[in-house]
Coordinates of C-alpha atoms in Angstrom, one line a residue:
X1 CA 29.7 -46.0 61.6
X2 CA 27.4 -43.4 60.5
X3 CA 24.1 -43.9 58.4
X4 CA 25.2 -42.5 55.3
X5 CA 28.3 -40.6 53.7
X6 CA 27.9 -38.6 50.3
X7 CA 30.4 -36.2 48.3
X8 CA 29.1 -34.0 46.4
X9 CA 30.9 -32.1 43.5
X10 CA 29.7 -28.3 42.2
X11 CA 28.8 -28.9 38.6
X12 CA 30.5 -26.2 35.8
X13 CA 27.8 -23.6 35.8
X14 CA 28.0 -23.5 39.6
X15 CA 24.2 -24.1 39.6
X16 CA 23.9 -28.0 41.1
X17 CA 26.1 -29.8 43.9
X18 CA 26.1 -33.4 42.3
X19 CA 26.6 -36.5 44.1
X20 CA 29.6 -38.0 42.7
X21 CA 30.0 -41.2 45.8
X22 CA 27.8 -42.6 48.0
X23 CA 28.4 -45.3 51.1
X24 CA 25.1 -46.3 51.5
X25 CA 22.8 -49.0 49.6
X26 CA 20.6 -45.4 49.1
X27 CA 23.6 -43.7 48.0
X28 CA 23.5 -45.7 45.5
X29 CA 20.2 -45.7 44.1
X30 CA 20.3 -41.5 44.4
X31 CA 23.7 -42.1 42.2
X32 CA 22.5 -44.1 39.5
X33 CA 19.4 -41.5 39.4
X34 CA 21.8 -38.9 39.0
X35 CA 20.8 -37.2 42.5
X36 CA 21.6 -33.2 42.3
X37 CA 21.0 -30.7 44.2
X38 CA 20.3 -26.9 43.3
X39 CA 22.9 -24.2 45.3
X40 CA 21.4 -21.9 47.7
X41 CA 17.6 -23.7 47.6
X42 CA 17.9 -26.9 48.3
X43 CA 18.9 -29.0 51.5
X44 CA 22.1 -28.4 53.3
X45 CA 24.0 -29.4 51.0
X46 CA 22.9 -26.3 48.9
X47 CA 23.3 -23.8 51.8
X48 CA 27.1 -25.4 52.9
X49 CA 28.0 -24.7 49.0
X50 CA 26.6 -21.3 49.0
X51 CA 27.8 -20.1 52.0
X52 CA 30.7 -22.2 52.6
X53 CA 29.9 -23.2 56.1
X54 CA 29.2 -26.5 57.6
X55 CA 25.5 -26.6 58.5
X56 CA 23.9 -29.2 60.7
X57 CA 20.4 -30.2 60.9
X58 CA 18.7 -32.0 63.3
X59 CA 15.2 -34.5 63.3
X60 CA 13.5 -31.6 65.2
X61 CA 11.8 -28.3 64.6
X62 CA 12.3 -26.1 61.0
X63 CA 15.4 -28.8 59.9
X64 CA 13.0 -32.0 60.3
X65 CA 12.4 -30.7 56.8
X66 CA 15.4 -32.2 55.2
X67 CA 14.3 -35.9 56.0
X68 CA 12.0 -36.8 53.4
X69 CA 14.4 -38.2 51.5
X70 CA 12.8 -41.8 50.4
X71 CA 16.3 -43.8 49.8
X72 CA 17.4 -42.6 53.1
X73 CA 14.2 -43.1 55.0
X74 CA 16.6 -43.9 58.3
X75 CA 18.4 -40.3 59.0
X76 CA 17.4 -38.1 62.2
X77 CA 20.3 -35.9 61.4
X78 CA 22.4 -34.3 59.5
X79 CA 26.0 -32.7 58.6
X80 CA 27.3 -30.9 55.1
X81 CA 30.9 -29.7 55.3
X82 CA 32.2 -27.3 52.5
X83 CA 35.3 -28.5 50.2
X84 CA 37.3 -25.7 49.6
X85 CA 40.0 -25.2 47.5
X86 CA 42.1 -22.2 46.4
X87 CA 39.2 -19.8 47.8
X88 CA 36.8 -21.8 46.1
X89 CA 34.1 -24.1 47.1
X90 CA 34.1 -27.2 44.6
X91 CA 31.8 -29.3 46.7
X92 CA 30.6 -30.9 50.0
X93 CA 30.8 -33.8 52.5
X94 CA 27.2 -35.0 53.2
X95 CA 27.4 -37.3 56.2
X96 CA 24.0 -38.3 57.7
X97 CA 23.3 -39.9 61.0
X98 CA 20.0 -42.8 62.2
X99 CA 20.4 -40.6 66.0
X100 CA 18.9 -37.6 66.4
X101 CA 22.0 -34.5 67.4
X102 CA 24.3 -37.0 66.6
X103 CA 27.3 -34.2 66.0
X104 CA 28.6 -32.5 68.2
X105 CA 30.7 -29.7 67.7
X106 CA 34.5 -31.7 68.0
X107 CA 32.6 -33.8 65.3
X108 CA 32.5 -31.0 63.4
X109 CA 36.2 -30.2 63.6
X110 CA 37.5 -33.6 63.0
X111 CA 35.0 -34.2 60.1
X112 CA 36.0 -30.6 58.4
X113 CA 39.4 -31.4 58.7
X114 CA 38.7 -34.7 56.2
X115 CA 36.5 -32.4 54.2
X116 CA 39.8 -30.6 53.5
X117 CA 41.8 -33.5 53.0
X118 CA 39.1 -34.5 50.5
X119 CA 39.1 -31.2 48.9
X120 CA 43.0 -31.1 48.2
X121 CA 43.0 -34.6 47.2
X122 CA 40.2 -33.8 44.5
X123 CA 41.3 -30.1 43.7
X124 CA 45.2 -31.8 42.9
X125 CA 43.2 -34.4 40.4
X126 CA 41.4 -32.4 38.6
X127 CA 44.6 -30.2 38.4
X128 CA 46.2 -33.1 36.4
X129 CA 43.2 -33.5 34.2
X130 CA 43.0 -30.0 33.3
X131 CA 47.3 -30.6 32.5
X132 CA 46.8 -33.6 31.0
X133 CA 43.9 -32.4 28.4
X134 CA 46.1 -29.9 27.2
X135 CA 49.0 -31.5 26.6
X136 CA 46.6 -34.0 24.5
X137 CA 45.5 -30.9 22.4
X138 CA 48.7 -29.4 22.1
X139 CA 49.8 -33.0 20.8
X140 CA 46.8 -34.0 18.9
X141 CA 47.8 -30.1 17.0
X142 CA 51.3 -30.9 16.2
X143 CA 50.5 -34.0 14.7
X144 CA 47.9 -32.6 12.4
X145 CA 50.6 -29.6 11.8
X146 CA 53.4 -32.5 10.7
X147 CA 50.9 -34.4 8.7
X148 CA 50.0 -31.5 7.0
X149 CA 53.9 -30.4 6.6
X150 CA 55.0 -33.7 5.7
X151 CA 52.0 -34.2 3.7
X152 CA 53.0 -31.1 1.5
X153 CA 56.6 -31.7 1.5
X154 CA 55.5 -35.0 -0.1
X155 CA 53.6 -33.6 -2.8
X156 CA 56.1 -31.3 -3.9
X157 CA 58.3 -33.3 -4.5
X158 CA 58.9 -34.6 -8.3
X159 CA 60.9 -37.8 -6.6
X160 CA 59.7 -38.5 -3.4
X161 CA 61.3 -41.9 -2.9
X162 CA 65.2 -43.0 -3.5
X163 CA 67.1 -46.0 -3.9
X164 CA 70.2 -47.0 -2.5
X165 CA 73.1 -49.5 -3.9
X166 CA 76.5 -50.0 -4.6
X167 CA 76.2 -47.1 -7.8
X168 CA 74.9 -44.7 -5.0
X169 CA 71.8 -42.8 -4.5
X170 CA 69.3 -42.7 -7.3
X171 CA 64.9 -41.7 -8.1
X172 CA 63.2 -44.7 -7.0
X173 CA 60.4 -43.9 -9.6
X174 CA 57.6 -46.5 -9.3
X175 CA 58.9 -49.1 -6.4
X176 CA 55.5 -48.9 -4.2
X177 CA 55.1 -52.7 -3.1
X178 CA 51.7 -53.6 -0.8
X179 CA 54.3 -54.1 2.0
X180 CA 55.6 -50.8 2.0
X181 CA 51.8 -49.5 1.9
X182 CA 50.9 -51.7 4.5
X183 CA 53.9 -50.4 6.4
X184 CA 52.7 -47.0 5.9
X185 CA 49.3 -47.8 7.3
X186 CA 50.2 -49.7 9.9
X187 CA 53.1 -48.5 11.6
X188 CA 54.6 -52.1 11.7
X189 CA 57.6 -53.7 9.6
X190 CA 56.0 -55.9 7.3
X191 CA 57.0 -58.1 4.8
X192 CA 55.1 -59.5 2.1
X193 CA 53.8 -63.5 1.2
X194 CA 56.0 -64.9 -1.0
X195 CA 58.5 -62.2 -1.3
X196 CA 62.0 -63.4 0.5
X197 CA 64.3 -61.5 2.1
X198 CA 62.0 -58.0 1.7
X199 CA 60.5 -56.2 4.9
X200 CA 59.0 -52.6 4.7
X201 CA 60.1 -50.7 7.8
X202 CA 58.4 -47.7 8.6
X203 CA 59.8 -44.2 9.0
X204 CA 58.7 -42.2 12.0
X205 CA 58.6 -38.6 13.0
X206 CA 57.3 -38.0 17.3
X207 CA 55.7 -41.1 16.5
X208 CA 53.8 -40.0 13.1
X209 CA 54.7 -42.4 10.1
X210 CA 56.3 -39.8 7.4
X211 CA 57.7 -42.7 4.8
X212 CA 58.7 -46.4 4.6

């Protein structure tokens, strides 16, 4: 029921709390404007990152200052709750108000304890990005490592392809067909127009295609 909800998110120099969501039809338009606001100088917002303290202002006296927002024209007061996680303060709960002393101090507590909800929730998925991003690298390095590897195993060879059949295992000298290569490329079996009986079926190493 209130005015207006934000959550804001410390950017990674620590310099700007950035709106990241928005519940209001001016949330929106400061979201798509890429609304930010600088730690320490600027709104609550700024002081509840930098001192990591809910702050509340109110439509009166030195806080009226706050309210010149133009998207959210209709706010008489104010609440920014810290989100903390591990010791750290990654960002804030903005949550603004069209009555003037609208929180009261069990508002505080109950809307602090969401803040921390919020925090663990976001804290725990940015946990899994960071995870997730290195387990891509580490992957995305092994597979240049075994296309490298396989790549110089290849050349080294004098024969690098064999054939089969009933007299045994023998060079394959000069067999590439266009099905094998576009086996090779692709990943896929193929087989080739007009060729019966033939498919190409590609050879695969943690999901890198070493041969055919």
């Amino acid at each position: 029921g209130f005015y207006h909800a934000g959550l804001f998110l410390v950017d990674e120099t620590g310099e700007y709390a950035v709106l990241q969501a928005a519940s209001s039809e001016g949330g929106q338009v400061m979201l798509a404007r890429g609304h930010h606001l600088k730690v320490g100088e600027e709104g609550i917002v700024g002081y509840a990152v930098q001192k990591g303290v809910p702050r509340i202002a109110l439509d009166v006296g030195e806080d009226a200052v706050f309210f010149n927002n133009p998207d959210l024209p209709g706010t008489r007061s104010e609440i920014a709750l810290p989100l903390r996680s591990r010791q750290k303060i990654i960002g804030v709960l903005d949550v603004q108000s069209t009555d003037s002393g609208a929180f009261t101090d069990e508002d505080v507590v109950v809307l602090q304890t969401l803040a921390d909800q919020v925090a663990l929730v976001i804290s725990n998925a940015q946990l899994v990005q960071q995870v997730e991003g290195h387990l891509n690298e580490q992957q995305r390095l092994y597979r240049q490592m075994g296309r490298e590897a396989w790549s110089s195993l290849a050349t080294s060879l004098e024969n690098p392809g064999f054939i089969r059949n009933a007299r045994g295992i023998s060079p394959a000298g000069d067999v590439l067909r266009p099905r094998m290569v576009t086996a090779a490329r692709t990943g896929t079996l193929t087989s080739e127009a007009g060729v019966r009986g033939a498919v190409a079926i590609p050879i695969k190493v943690r999901g890198q295609v070493v041969g055919v």
